[in-house]
PDB file of C-alpha atoms in Angstrom:
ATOM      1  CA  UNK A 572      37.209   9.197 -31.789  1.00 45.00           C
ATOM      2  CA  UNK A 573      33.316   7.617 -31.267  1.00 48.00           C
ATOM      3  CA  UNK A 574      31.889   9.323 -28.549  1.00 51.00           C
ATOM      4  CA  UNK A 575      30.232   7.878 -25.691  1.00 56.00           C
ATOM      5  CA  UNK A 576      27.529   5.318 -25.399  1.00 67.00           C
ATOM      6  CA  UNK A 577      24.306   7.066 -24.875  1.00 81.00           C
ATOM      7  CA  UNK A 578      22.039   6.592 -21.503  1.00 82.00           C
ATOM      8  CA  UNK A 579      19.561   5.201 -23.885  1.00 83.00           C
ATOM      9  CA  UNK A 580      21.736   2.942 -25.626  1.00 89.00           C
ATOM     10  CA  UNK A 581      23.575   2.122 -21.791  1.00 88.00           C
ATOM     11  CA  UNK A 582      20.517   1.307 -20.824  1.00 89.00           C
ATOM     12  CA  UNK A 583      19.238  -1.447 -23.226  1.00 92.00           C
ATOM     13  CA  UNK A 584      22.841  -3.204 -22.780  1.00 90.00           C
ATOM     14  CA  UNK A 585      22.972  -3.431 -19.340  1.00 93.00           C
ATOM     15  CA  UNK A 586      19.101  -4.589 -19.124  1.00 91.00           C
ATOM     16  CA  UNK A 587      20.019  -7.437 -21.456  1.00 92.00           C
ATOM     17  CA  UNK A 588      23.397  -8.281 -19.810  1.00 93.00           C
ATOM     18  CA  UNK A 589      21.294  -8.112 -16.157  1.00 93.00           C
ATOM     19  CA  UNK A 590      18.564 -10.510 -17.995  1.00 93.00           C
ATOM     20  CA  UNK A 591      20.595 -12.805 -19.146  1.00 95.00           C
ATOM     21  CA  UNK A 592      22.769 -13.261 -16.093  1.00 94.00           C
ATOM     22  CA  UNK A 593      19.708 -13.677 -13.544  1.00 93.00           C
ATOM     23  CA  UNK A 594      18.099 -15.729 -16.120  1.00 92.00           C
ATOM     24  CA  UNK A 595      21.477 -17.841 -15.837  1.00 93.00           C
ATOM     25  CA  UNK A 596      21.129 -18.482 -11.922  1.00 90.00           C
ATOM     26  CA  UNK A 597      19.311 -21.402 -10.846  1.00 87.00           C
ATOM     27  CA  UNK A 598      16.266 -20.637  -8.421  1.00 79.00           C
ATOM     28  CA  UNK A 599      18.367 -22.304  -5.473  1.00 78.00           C
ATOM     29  CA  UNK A 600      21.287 -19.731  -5.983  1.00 82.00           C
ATOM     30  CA  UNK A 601      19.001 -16.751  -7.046  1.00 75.00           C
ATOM     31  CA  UNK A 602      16.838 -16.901  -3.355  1.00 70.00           C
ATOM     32  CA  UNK A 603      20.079 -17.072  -0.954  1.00 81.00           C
ATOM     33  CA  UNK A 604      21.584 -13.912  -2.786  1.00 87.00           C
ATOM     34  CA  UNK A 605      20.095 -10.530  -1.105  1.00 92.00           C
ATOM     35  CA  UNK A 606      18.694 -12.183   1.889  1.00 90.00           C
ATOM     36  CA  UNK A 607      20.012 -10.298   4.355  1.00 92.00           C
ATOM     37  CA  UNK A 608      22.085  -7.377   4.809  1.00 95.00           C
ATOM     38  CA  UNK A 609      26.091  -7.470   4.799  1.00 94.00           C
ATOM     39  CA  UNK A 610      27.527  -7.001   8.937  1.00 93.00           C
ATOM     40  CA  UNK A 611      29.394  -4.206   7.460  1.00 93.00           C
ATOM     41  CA  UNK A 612      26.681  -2.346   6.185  1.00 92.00           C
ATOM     42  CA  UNK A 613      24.313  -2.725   9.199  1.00 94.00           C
ATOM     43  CA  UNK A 614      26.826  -1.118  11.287  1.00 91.00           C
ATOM     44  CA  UNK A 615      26.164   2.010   9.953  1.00 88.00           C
ATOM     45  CA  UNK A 616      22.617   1.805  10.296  1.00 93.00           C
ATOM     46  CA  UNK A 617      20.850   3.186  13.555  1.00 93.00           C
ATOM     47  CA  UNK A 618      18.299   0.801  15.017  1.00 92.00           C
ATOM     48  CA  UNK A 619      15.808   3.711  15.051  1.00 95.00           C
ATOM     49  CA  UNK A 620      16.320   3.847  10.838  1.00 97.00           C
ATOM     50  CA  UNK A 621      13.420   3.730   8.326  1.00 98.00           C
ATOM     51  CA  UNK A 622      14.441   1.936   5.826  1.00 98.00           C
ATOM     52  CA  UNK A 623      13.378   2.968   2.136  1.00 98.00           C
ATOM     53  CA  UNK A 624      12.969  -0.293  -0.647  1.00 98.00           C
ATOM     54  CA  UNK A 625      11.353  -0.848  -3.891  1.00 96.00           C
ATOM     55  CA  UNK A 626       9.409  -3.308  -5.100  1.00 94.00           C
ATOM     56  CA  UNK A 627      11.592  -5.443  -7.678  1.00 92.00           C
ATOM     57  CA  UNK A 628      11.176  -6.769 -11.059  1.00 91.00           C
ATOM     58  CA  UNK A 629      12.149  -9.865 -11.830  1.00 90.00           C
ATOM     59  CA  UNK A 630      15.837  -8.691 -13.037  1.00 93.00           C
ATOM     60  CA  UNK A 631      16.683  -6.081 -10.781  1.00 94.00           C
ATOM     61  CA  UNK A 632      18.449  -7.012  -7.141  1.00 95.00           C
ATOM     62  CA  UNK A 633      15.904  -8.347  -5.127  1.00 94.00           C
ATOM     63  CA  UNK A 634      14.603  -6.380  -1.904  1.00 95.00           C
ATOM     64  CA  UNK A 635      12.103  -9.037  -0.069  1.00 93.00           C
ATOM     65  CA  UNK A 636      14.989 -10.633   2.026  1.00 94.00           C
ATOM     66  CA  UNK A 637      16.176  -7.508   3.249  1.00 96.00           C
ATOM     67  CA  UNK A 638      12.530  -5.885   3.942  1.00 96.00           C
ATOM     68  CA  UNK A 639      11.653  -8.846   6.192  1.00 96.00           C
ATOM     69  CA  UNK A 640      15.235  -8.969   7.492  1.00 96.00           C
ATOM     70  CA  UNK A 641      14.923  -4.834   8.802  1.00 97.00           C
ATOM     71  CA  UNK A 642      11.142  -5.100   9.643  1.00 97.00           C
ATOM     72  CA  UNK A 643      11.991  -8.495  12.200  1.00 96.00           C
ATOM     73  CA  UNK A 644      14.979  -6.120  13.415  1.00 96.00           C
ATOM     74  CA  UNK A 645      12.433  -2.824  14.591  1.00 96.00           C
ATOM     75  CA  UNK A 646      12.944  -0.900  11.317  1.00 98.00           C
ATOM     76  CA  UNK A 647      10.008   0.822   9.686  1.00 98.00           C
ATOM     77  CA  UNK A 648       9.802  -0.307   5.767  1.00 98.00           C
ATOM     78  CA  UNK A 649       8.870   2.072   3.272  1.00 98.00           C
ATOM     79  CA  UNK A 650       8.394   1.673  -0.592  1.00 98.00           C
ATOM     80  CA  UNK A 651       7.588   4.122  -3.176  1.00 97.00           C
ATOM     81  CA  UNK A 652       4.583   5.542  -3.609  1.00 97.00           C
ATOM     82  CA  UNK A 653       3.411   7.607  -6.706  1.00 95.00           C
ATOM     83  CA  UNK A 654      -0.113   9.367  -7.231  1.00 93.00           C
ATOM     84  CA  UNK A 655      -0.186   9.197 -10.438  1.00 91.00           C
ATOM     85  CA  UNK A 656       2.843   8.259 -13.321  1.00 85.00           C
ATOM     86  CA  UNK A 657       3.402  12.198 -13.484  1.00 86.00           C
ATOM     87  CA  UNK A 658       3.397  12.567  -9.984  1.00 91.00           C
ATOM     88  CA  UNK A 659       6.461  12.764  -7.570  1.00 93.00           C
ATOM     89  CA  UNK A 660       7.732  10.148  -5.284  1.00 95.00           C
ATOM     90  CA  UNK A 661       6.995   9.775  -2.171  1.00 97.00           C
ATOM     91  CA  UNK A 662       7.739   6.703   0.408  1.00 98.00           C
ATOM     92  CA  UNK A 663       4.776   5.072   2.290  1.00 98.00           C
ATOM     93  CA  UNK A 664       5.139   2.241   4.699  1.00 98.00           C
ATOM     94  CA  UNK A 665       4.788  -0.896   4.258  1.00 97.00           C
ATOM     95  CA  UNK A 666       4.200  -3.482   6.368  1.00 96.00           C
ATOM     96  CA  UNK A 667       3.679  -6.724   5.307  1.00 95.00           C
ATOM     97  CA  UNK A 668       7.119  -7.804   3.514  1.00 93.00           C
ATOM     98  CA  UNK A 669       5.679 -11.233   3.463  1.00 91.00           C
ATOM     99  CA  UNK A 670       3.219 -10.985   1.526  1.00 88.00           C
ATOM    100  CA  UNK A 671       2.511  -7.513   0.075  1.00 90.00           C
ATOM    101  CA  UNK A 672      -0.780  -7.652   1.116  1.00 93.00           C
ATOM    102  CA  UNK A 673      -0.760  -4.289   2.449  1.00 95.00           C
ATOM    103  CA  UNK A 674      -0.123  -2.906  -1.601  1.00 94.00           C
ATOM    104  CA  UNK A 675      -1.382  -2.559  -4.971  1.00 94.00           C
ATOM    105  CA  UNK A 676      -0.055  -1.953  -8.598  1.00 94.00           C
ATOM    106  CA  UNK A 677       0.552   1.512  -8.856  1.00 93.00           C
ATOM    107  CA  UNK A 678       0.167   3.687 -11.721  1.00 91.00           C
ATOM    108  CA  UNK A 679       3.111   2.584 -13.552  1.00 84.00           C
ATOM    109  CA  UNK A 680       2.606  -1.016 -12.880  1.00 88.00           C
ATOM    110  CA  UNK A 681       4.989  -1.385 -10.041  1.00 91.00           C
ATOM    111  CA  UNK A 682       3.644  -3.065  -6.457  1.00 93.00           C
ATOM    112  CA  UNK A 683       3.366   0.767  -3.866  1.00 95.00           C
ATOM    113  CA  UNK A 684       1.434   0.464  -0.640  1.00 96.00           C
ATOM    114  CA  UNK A 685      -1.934   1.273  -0.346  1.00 95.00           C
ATOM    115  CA  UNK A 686      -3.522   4.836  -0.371  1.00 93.00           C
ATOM    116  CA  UNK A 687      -4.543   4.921   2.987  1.00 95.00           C
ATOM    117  CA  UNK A 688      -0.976   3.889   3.892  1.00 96.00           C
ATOM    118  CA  UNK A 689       1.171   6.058   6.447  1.00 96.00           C
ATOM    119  CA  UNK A 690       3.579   8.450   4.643  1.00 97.00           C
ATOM    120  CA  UNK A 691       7.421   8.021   5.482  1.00 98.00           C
ATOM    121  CA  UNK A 692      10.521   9.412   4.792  1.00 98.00           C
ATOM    122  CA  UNK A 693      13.229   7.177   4.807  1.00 98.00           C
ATOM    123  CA  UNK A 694      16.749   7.811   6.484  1.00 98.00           C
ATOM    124  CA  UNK A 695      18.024   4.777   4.242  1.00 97.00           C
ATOM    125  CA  UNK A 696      16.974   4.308   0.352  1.00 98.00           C
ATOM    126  CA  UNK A 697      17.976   1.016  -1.275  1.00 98.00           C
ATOM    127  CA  UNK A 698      17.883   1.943  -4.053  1.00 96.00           C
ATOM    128  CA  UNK A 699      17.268   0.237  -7.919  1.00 94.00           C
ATOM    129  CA  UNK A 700      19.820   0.933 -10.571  1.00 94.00           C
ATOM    130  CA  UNK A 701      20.440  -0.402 -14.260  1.00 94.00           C
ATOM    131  CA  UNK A 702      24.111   0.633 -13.560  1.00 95.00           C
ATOM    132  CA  UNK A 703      26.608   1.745 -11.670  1.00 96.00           C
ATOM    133  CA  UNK A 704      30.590   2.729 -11.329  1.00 96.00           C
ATOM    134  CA  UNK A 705      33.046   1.801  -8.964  1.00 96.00           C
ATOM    135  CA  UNK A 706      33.003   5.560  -7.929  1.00 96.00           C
ATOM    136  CA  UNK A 707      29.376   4.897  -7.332  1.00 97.00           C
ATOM    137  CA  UNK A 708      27.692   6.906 -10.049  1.00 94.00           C
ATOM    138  CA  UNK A 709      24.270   5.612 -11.314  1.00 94.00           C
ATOM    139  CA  UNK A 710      22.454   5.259 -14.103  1.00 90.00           C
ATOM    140  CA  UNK A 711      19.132   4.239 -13.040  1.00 85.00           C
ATOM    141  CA  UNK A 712      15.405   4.093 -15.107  1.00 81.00           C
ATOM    142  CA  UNK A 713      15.809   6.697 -16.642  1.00 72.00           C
ATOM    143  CA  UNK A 714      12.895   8.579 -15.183  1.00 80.00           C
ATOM    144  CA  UNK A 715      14.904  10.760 -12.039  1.00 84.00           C
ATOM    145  CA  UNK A 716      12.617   9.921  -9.719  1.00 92.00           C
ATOM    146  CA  UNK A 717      15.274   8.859  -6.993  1.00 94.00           C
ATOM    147  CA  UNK A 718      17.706  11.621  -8.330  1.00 93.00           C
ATOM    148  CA  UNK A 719      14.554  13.951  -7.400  1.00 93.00           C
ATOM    149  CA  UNK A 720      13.409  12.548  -4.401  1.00 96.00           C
ATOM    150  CA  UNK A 721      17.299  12.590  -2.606  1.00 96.00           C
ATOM    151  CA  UNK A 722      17.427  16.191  -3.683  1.00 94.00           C
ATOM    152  CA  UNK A 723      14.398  17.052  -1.643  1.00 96.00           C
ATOM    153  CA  UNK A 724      15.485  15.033   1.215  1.00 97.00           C
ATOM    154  CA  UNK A 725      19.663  15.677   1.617  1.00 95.00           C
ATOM    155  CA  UNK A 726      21.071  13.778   4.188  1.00 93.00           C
ATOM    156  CA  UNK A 727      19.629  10.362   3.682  1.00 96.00           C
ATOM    157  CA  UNK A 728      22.333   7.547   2.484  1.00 96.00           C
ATOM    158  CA  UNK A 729      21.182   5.723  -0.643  1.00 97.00           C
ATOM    159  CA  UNK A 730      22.295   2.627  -1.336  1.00 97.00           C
ATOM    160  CA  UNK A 731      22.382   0.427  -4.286  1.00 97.00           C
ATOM    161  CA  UNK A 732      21.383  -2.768  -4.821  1.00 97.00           C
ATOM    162  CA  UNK A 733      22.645  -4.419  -7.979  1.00 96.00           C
ATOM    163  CA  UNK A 734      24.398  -7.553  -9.751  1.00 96.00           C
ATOM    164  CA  UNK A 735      27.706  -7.471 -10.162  1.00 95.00           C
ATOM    165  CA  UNK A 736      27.205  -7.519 -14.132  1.00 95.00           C
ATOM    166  CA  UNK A 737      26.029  -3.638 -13.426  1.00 96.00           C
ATOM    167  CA  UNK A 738      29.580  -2.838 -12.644  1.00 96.00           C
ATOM    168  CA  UNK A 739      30.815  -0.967 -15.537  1.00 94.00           C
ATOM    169  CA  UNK A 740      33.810   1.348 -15.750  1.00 92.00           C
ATOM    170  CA  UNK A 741      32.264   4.658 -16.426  1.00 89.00           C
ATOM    171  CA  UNK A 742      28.512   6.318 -16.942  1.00 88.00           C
ATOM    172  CA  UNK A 743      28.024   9.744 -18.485  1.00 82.00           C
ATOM    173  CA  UNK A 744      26.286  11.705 -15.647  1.00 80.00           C
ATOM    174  CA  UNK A 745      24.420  15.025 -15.967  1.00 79.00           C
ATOM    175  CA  UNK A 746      24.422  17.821 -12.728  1.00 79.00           C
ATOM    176  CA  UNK A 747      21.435  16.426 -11.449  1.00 84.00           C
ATOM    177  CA  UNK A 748      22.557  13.075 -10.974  1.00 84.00           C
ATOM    178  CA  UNK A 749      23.051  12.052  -7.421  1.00 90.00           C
ATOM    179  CA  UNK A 750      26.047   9.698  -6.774  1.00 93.00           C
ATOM    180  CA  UNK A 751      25.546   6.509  -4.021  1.00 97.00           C
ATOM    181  CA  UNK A 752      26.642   6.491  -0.669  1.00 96.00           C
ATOM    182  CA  UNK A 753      27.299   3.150  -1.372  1.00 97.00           C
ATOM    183  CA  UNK A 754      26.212  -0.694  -3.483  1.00 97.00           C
ATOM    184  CA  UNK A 755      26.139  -4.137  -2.672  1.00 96.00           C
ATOM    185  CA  UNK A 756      26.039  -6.739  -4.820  1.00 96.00           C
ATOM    186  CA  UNK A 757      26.437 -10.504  -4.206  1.00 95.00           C
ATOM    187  CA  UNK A 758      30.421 -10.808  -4.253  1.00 94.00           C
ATOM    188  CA  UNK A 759      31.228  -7.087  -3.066  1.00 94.00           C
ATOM    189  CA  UNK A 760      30.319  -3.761  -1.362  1.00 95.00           C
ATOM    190  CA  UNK A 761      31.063  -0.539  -2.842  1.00 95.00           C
ATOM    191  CA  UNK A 762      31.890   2.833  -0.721  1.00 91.00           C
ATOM    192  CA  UNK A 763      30.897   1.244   2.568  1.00 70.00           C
TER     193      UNK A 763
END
């Protein structure tokens, strides 16, 4: 019997599967997918909700539709924030999700607000994933910083944001991982 992919190995194979089906969109389809929330999803969120982003690559689900989508709505939009690439996460707001004036590259390369911005602490994480399962288990970076940060803050709903070429049938998970509350991809919504 072979055993289980690794994370490792799960990792580089969905990165190039993801990279190769973006790559495959055209530009017109790629900027009308993850432009605004599903109805069913926005149901469940209170109008009073900060809601917790990240900053996307180029591959990964893209979060600028639905950051200028909440902050027209009222919400408060957060992003991670890191001191230092050893440092924990933290969310601070951000406020210009049309033009991320209001941040810099951050220590691992990755857009975060400003210094002086305000600290937050989302009641909703989006949050960015290399995989997932239909019973919404994650495999994300690979560094635990979400796994981390949701353990320090229980209560909040995370949410995944992903292509539906993340869908895969099972993940090995550890006792630290955190499952979703729920994911949304282009054709489908998971756990909502």
């Amino acid at each position: 019997m072979t055993p289980p992919p690794s994370k490792s190995r799960l990792r580089k194979s969905l990165r190039t599967a993801r990279q190769r089906h973006v790559a495959a969109q055209p530009d017109s389809i790629r900027g009308l997918l993850f432009h605004r929330p599903p109805a069913p999803l926005l149901a469940k969120i209170g109008s009073e909700a900060v809601i917790g982003l990240y900053a996307a690559n180029e591959y990964e689900a893209p979060t600028a539709g639905y950051a200028r989508f909440f902050q027209e709505a009222g919400h408060r939009i957060a992003l991670p924030f890191f001191d230092s690439a050893e440092a924990p996460m933290a969310f601070r707001e951000h406020t210009d999700p049309h033009g991320f004036s209001d941040c810099q590259p951050g220590p691992c390369g990755i857009a975060q607000p400003d210094n002086d911005a305000v600290d937050l602490v989302p009641d909703i994480v989006f949050v960015p994933l290399v995989g997932f399962t239909p019973k919404l288990d994650r495999l994300g970076q690979g560094g635990g910083h979400y796994d981390r940060w949701l353990a320090a803050h229980p209560g909040r709903i995370a949410i995944g944001l992903a292509w539906d070429i993340q869908l895969v049938a099972s993940l090995p998970t550890e006792p630290h991982d955190i499952a979703l509350d729920a994911v949304v991809t282009p054709t489908r919504i998971f756990g909502a």
